[in-house]
JSON list of C-alpha atoms in Angstrom, two decimals:
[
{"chain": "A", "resi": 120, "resn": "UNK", "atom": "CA", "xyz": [0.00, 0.00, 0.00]},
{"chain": "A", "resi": 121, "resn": "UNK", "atom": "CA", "xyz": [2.93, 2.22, 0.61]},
{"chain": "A", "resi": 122, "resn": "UNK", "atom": "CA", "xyz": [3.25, 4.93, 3.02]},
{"chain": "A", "resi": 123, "resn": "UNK", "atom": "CA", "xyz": [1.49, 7.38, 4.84]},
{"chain": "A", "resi": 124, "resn": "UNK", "atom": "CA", "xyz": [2.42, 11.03, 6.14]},
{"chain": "A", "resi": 125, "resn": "UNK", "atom": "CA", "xyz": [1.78, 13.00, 9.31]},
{"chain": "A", "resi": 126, "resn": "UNK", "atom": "CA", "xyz": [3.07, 16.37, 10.80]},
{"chain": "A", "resi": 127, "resn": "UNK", "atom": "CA", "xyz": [2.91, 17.02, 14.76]},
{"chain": "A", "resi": 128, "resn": "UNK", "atom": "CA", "xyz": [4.15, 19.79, 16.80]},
{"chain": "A", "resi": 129, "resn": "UNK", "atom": "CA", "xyz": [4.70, 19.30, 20.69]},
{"chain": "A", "resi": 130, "resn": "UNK", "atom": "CA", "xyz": [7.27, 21.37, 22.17]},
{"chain": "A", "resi": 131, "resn": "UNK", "atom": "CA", "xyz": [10.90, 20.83, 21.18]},
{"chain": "A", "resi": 132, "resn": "UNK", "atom": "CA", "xyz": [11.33, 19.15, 18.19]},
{"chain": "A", "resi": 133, "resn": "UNK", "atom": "CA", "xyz": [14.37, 16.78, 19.29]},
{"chain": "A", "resi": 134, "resn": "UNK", "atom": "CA", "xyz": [12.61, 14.80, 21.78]},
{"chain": "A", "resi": 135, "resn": "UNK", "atom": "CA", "xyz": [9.83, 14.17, 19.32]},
{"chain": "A", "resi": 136, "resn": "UNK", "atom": "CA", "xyz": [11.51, 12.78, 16.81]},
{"chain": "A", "resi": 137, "resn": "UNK", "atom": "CA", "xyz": [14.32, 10.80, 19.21]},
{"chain": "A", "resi": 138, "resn": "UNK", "atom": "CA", "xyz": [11.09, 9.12, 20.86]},
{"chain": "A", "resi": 139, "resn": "UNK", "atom": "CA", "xyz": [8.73, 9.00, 17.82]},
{"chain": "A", "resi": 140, "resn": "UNK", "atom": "CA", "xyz": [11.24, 7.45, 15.30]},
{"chain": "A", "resi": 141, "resn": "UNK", "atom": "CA", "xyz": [11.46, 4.24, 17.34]},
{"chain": "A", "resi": 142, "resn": "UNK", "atom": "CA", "xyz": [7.31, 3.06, 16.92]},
{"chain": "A", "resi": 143, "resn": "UNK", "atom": "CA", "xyz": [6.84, 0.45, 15.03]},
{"chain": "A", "resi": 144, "resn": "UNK", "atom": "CA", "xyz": [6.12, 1.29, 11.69]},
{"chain": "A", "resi": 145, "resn": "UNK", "atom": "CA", "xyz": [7.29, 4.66, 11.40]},
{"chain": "A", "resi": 146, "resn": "UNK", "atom": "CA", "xyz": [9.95, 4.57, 8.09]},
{"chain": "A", "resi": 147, "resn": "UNK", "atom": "CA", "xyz": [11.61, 7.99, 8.40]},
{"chain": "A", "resi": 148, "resn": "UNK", "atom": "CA", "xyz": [10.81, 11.19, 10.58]},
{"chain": "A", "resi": 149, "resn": "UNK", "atom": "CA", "xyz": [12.49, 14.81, 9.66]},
{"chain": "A", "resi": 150, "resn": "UNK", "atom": "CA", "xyz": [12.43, 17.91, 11.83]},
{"chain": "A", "resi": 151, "resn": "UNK", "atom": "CA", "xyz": [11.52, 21.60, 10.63]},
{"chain": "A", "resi": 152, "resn": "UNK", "atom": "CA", "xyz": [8.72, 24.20, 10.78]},
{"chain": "A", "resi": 153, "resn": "UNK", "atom": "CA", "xyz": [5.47, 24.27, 10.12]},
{"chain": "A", "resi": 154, "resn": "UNK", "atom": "CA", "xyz": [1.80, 26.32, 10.58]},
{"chain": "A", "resi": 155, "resn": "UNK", "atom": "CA", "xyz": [3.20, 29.37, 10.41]},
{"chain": "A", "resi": 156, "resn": "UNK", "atom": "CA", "xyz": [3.82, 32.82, 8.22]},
{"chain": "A", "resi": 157, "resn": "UNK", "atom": "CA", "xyz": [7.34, 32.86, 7.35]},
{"chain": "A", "resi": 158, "resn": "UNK", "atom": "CA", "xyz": [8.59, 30.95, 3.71]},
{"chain": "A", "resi": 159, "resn": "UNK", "atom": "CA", "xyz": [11.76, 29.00, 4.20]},
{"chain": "A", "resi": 160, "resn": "UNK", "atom": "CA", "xyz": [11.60, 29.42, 7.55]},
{"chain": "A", "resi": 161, "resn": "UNK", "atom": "CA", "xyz": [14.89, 28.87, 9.70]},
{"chain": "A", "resi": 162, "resn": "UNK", "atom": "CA", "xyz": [15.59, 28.20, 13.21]},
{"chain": "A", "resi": 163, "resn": "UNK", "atom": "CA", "xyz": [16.43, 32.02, 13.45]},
{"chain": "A", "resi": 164, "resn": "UNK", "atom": "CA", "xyz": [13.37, 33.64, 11.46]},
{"chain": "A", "resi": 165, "resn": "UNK", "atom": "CA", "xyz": [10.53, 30.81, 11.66]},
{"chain": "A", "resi": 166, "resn": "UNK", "atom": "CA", "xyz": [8.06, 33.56, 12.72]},
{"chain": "A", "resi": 167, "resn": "UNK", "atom": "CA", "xyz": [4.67, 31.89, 13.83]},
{"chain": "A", "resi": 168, "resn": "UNK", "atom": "CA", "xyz": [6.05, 28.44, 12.94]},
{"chain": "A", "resi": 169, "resn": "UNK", "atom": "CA", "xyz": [6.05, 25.56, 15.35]},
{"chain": "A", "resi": 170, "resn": "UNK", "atom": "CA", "xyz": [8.88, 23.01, 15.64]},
{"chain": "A", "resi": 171, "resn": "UNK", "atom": "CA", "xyz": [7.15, 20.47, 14.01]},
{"chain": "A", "resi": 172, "resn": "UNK", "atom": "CA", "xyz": [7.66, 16.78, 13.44]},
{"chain": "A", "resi": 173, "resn": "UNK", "atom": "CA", "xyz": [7.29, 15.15, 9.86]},
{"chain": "A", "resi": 174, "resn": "UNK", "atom": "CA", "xyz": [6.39, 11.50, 10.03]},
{"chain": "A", "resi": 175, "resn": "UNK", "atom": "CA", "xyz": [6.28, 8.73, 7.00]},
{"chain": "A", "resi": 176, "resn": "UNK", "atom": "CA", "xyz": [4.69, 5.49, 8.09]},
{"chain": "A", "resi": 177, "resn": "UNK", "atom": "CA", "xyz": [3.64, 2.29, 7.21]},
{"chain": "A", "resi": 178, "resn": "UNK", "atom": "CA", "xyz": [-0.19, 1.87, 7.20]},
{"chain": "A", "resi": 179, "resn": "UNK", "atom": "CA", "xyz": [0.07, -1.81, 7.54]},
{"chain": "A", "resi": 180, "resn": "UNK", "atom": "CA", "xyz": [2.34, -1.58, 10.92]},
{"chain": "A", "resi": 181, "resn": "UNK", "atom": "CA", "xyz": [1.31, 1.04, 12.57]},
{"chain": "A", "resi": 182, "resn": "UNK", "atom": "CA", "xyz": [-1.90, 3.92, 12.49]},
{"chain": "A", "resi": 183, "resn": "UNK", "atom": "CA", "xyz": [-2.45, 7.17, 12.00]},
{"chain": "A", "resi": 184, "resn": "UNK", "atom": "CA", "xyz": [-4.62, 6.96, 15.34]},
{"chain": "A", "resi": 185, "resn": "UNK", "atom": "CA", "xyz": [-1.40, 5.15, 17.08]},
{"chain": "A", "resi": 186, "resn": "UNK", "atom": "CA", "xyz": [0.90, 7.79, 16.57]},
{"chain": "A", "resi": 187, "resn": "UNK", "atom": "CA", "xyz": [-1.86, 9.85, 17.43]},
{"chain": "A", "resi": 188, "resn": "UNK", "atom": "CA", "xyz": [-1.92, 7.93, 21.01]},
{"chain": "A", "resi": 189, "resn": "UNK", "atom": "CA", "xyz": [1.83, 8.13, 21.10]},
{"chain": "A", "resi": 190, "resn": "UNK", "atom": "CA", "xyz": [2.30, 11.84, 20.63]},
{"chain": "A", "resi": 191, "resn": "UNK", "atom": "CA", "xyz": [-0.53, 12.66, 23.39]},
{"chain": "A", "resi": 192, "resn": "UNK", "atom": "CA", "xyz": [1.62, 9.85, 25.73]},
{"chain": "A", "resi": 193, "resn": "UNK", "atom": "CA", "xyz": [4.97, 11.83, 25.52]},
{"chain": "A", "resi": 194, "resn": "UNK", "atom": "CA", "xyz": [3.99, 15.50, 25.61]},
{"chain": "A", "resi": 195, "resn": "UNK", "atom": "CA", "xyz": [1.40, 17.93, 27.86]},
{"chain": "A", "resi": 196, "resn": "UNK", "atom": "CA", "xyz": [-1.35, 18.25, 25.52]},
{"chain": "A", "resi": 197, "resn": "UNK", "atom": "CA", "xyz": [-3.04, 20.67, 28.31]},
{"chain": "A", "resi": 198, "resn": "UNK", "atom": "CA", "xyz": [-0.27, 23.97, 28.11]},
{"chain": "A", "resi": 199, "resn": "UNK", "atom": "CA", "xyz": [-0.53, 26.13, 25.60]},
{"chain": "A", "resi": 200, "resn": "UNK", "atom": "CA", "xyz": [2.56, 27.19, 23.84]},
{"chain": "A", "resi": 201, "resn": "UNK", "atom": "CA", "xyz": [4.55, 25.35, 26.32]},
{"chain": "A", "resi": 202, "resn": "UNK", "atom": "CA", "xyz": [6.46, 21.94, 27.19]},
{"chain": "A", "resi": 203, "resn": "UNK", "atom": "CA", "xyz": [9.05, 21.64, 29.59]},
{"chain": "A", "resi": 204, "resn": "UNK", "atom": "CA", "xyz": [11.12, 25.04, 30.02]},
{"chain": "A", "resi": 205, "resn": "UNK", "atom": "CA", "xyz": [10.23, 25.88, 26.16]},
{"chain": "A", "resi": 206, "resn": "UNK", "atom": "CA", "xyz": [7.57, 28.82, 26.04]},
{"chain": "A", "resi": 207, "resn": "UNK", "atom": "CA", "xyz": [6.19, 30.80, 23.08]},
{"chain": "A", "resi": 208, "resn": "UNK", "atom": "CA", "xyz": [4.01, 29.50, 20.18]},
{"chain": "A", "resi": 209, "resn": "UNK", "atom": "CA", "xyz": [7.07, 27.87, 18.47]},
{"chain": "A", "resi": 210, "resn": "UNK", "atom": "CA", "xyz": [6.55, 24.97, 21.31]},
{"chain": "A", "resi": 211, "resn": "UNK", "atom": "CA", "xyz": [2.70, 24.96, 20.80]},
{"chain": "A", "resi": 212, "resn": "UNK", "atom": "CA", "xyz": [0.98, 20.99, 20.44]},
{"chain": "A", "resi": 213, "resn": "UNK", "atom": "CA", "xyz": [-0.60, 20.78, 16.88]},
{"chain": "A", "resi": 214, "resn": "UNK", "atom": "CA", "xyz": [-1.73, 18.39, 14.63]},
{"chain": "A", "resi": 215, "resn": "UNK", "atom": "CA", "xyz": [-1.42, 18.95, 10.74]},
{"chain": "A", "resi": 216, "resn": "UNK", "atom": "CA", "xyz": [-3.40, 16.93, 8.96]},
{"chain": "A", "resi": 217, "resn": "UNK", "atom": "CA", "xyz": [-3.28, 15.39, 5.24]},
{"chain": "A", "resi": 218, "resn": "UNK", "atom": "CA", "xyz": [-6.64, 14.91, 4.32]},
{"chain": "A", "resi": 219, "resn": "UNK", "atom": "CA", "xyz": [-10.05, 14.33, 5.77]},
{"chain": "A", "resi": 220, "resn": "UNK", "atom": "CA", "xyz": [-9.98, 11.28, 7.53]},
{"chain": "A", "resi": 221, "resn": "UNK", "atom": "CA", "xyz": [-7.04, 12.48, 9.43]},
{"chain": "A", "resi": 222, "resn": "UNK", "atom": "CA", "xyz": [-8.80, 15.31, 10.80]},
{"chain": "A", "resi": 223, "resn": "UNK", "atom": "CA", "xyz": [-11.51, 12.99, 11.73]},
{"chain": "A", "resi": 224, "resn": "UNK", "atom": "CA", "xyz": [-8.86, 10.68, 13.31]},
{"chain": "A", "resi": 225, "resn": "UNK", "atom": "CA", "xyz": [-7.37, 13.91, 15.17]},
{"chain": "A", "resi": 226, "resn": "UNK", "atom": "CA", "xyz": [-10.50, 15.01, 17.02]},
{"chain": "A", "resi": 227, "resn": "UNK", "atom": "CA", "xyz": [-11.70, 12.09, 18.18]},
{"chain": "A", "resi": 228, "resn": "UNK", "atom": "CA", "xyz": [-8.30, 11.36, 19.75]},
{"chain": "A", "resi": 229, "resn": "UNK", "atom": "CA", "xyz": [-8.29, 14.37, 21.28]},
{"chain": "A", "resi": 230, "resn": "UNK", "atom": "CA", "xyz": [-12.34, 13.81, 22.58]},
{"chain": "A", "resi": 231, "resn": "UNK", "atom": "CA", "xyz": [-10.59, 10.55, 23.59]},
{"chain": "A", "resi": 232, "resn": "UNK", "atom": "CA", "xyz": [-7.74, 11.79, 25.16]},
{"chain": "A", "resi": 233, "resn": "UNK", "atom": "CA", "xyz": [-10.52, 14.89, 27.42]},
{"chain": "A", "resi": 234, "resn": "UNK", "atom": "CA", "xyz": [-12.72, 11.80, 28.51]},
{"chain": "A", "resi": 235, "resn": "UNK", "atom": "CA", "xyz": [-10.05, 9.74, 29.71]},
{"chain": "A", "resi": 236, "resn": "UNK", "atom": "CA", "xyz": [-8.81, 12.03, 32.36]},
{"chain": "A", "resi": 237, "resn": "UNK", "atom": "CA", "xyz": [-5.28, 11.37, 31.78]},
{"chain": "A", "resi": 238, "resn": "UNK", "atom": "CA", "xyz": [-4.15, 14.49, 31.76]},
{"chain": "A", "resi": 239, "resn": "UNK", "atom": "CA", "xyz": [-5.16, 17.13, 34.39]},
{"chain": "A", "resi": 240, "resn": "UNK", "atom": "CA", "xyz": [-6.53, 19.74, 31.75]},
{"chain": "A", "resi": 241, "resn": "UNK", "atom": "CA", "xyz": [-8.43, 20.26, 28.34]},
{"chain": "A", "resi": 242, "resn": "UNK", "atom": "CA", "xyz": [-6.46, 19.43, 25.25]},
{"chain": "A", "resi": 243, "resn": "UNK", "atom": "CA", "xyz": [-5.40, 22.47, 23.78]},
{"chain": "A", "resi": 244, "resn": "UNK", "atom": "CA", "xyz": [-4.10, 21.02, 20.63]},
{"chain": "A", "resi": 245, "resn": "UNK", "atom": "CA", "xyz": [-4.67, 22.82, 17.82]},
{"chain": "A", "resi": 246, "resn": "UNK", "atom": "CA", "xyz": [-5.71, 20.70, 14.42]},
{"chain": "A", "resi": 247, "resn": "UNK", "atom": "CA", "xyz": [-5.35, 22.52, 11.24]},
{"chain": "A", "resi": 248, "resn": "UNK", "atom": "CA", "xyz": [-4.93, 21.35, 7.48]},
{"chain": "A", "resi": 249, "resn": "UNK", "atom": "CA", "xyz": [-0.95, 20.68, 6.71]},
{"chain": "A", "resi": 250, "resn": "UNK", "atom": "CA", "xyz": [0.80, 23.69, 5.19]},
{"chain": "A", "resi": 251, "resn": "UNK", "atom": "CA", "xyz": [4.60, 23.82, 4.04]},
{"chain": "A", "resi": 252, "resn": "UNK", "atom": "CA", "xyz": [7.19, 21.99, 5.70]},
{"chain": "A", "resi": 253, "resn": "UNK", "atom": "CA", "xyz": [10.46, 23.19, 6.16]},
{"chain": "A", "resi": 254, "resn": "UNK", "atom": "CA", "xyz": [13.09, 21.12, 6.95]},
{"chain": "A", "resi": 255, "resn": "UNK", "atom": "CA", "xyz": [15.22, 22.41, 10.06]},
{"chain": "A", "resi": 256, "resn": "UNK", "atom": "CA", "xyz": [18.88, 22.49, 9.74]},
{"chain": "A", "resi": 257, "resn": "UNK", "atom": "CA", "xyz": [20.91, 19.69, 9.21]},
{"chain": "A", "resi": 258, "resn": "UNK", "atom": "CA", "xyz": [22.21, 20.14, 13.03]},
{"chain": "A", "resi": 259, "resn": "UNK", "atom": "CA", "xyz": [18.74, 19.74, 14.42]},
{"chain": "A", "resi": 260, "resn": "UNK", "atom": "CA", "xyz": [17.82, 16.63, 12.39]},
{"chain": "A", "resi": 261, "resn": "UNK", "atom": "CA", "xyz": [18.21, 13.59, 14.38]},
{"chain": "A", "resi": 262, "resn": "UNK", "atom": "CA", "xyz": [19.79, 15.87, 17.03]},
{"chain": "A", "resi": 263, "resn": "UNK", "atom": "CA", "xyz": [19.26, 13.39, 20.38]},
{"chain": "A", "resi": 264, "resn": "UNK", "atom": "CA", "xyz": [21.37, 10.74, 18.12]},
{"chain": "A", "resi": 265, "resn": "UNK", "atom": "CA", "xyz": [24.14, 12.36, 17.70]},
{"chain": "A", "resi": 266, "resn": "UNK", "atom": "CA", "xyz": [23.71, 14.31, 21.27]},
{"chain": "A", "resi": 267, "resn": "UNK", "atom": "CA", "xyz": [22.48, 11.60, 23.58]},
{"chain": "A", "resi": 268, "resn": "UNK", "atom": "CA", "xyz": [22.65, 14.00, 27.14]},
{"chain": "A", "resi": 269, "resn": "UNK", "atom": "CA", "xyz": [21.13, 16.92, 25.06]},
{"chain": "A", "resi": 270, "resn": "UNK", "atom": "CA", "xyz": [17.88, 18.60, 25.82]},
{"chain": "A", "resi": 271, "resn": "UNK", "atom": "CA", "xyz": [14.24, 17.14, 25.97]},
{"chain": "A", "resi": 272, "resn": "UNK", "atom": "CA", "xyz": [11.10, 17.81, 27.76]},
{"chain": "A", "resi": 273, "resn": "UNK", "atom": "CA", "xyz": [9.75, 14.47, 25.84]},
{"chain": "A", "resi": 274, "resn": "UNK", "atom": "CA", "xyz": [9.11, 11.36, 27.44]},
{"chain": "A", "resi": 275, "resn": "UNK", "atom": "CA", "xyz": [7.54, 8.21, 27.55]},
{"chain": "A", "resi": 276, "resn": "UNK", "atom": "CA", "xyz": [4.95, 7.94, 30.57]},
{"chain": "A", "resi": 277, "resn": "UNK", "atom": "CA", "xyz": [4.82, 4.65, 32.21]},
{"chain": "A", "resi": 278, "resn": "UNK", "atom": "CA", "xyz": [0.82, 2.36, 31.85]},
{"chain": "A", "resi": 279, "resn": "UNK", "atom": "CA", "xyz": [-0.34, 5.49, 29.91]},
{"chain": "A", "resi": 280, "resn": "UNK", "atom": "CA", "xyz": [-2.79, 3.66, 27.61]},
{"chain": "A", "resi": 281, "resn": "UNK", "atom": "CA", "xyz": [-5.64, 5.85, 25.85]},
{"chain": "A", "resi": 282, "resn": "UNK", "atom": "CA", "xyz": [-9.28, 3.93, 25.73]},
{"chain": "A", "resi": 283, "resn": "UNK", "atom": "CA", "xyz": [-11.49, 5.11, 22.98]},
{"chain": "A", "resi": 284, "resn": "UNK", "atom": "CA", "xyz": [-14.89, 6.44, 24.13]},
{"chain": "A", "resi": 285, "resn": "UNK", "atom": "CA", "xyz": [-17.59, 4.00, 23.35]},
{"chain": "A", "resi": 286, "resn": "UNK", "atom": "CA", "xyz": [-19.40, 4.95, 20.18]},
{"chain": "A", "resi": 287, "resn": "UNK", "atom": "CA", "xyz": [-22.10, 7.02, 20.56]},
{"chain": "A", "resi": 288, "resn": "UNK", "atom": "CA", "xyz": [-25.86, 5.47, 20.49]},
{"chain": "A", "resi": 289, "resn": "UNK", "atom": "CA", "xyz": [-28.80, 6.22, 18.26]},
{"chain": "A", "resi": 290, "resn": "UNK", "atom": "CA", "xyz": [-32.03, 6.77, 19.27]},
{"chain": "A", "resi": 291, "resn": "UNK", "atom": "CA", "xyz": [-34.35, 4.87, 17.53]},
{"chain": "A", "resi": 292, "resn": "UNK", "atom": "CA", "xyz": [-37.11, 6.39, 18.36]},
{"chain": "A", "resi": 293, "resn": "UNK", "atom": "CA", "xyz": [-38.58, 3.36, 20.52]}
]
């Protein structure tokens, strides 16, 4: 079937990718910036950008909704423009999506994610349809590699397993 894309922003983009590169099925991740005003943005004039995560998976491994779960498991979905020590709108929790279904996919994780109390607050992710990418410097790609006691605010939290909501009922009318 091939391969599948997705673009996330949660706060720092070298924890993401260190953490989100390992899942099963995920084929290559790149970061950069994205959802924002400035063309060929750079890590020293990305404007309204976030650091943002680009993702190519494999459909028949893994999910768009399991990456989904993942990225909600090793980031605070409840600050706003915050994670860790990083503040300001560059560190914001977004979710770019591709088409349709993946903005379908992206809300009900996140009504998911509200009803299962997991998290102290209300998701403030924002969802919005993917815009450009641009790829961060080469010294910011696969940063946590090459730099394994550098920086992150990202990580994995311990029996944090998302249930889906039970599917709504119809009335019938009886």
């Amino acid at each position: 079937m091939g391969s599948e894309r997705a673009v996330l922003a949660g706060g720092c983009f070298w924890g993401m990718q260190d953490l989100i590169r390992r899942q099963d099925g995920v084929l290559a991740t790149r970061v950069g910036y994205t959802g924002g005003d400035v063309p060929d943005a750079t890590y020293r004039n990305h404007g309204t950008h976030a650091e943002g995560i680009e993702i190519v998976f494999d459909p028949a491994r893994t999910s768009y909704r399991r990456i989904l779960e993942f990225f909600f498991q090793i980031h605070d979905p409840t600050t706003p423009n915050r994670q860790g020590n990083d503040r300001g709108l560059s560190y914001r929790s977004a979710i770019f999506y591709v088409d349709d279904d993946q903005r379908q996919v992206a809300e009900a994780t996140i009504a998911d994610v509200n009803a299962s109390g997991l998290w102290p607050g209300e998701v403030v992710t924002e969802v919005a349809p993917v815009g450009p990418f641009w790829e961060a410097e080469p010294e910011h790609q696969d940063y946590l590699e090459r730099r394994p006691d550098g920086y992150t605010c990202h990580f994995v939290r311990p029996n944090w397993v998302l249930p889906a909501r039970a599917p709504a009922t119809q009335d019938t009318g009886a």
